[in-house]
């Protein structure tokens, strides 16, 4: 994730903005798409298994990176 979307509300009991801020500069697997949003699993930034928390984010706030884990012929 390269940037926190500016339209996020201030933190409440869910700490949404803080979670997004913890994700900036890190690499996460894309696990889903919904229209124009990308779902990434981010539980690791909270000390949990990745699948325990996910966020939905617009593509302009992420950068696609290659991890080298693709199956190659």
Short mmCIF file of C-alpha atoms in Angstrom, two decimals, residues 7-62:
data_model
loop_
_atom_site.label_atom_id
_atom_site.label_comp_id
_atom_site.label_asym_id
_atom_site.label_seq_id
_atom_site.Cartn_x
_atom_site.Cartn_y
_atom_site.Cartn_z
CA UNK A 7 -11.58 10.06 2.59
CA UNK A 8 -11.22 7.75 5.60
CA UNK A 9 -13.05 8.96 8.69
CA UNK A 10 -11.13 9.74 11.87
CA UNK A 11 -10.50 6.77 14.14
CA UNK A 12 -13.38 5.46 16.19
CA UNK A 13 -13.58 2.17 18.06
CA UNK A 14 -12.61 0.34 14.84
CA UNK A 15 -9.36 2.33 14.37
CA UNK A 16 -9.75 2.22 10.60
CA UNK A 17 -7.40 5.11 9.83
CA UNK A 18 -4.71 3.72 12.15
CA UNK A 19 -4.95 0.32 10.48
CA UNK A 20 -4.50 1.86 7.03
CA UNK A 21 -1.52 3.89 8.31
CA UNK A 22 0.14 0.71 9.62
CA UNK A 23 -0.23 -0.83 6.16
CA UNK A 24 1.56 1.92 4.19
CA UNK A 25 4.84 0.66 2.74
CA UNK A 26 4.04 -3.01 3.30
CA UNK A 27 3.19 -5.76 0.82
CA UNK A 28 -0.02 -7.78 1.14
CA UNK A 29 -1.68 -10.45 -0.99
CA UNK A 30 -4.68 -9.39 -3.03
CA UNK A 31 -7.51 -11.77 -2.15
CA UNK A 32 -10.50 -10.21 -3.85
CA UNK A 33 -12.05 -7.58 -6.06
CA UNK A 34 -15.42 -5.86 -5.74
CA UNK A 35 -16.15 -3.43 -8.54
CA UNK A 36 -13.34 -0.91 -8.31
CA UNK A 37 -12.06 -1.98 -4.86
CA UNK A 38 -9.24 -4.38 -4.02
CA UNK A 39 -9.33 -6.59 -0.91
CA UNK A 40 -6.05 -7.27 0.89
CA UNK A 41 -5.50 -9.36 4.02
CA UNK A 42 -3.70 -7.29 6.65
CA UNK A 43 -4.00 -9.19 9.93
CA UNK A 44 -0.20 -9.43 10.21
CA UNK A 45 0.12 -5.72 11.06
CA UNK A 46 -2.02 -6.41 14.13
CA UNK A 47 -0.05 -9.51 15.17
CA UNK A 48 -2.66 -11.95 13.84
CA UNK A 49 -2.77 -14.38 10.92
CA UNK A 50 -3.19 -12.37 7.68
CA UNK A 51 -6.70 -13.68 6.98
CA UNK A 52 -8.08 -12.39 10.31
CA UNK A 53 -8.39 -8.79 9.05
CA UNK A 54 -8.83 -7.38 5.59
CA UNK A 55 -9.32 -3.96 4.09
CA UNK A 56 -10.89 -2.79 0.85
CA UNK A 57 -8.99 -0.06 -0.96
CA UNK A 58 -9.08 1.79 -4.26
CA UNK A 59 -6.39 0.71 -6.76
CA UNK A 60 -4.79 4.17 -6.92
CA UNK A 61 -3.58 3.70 -3.34
CA UNK A 62 -1.73 0.43 -4.00
#
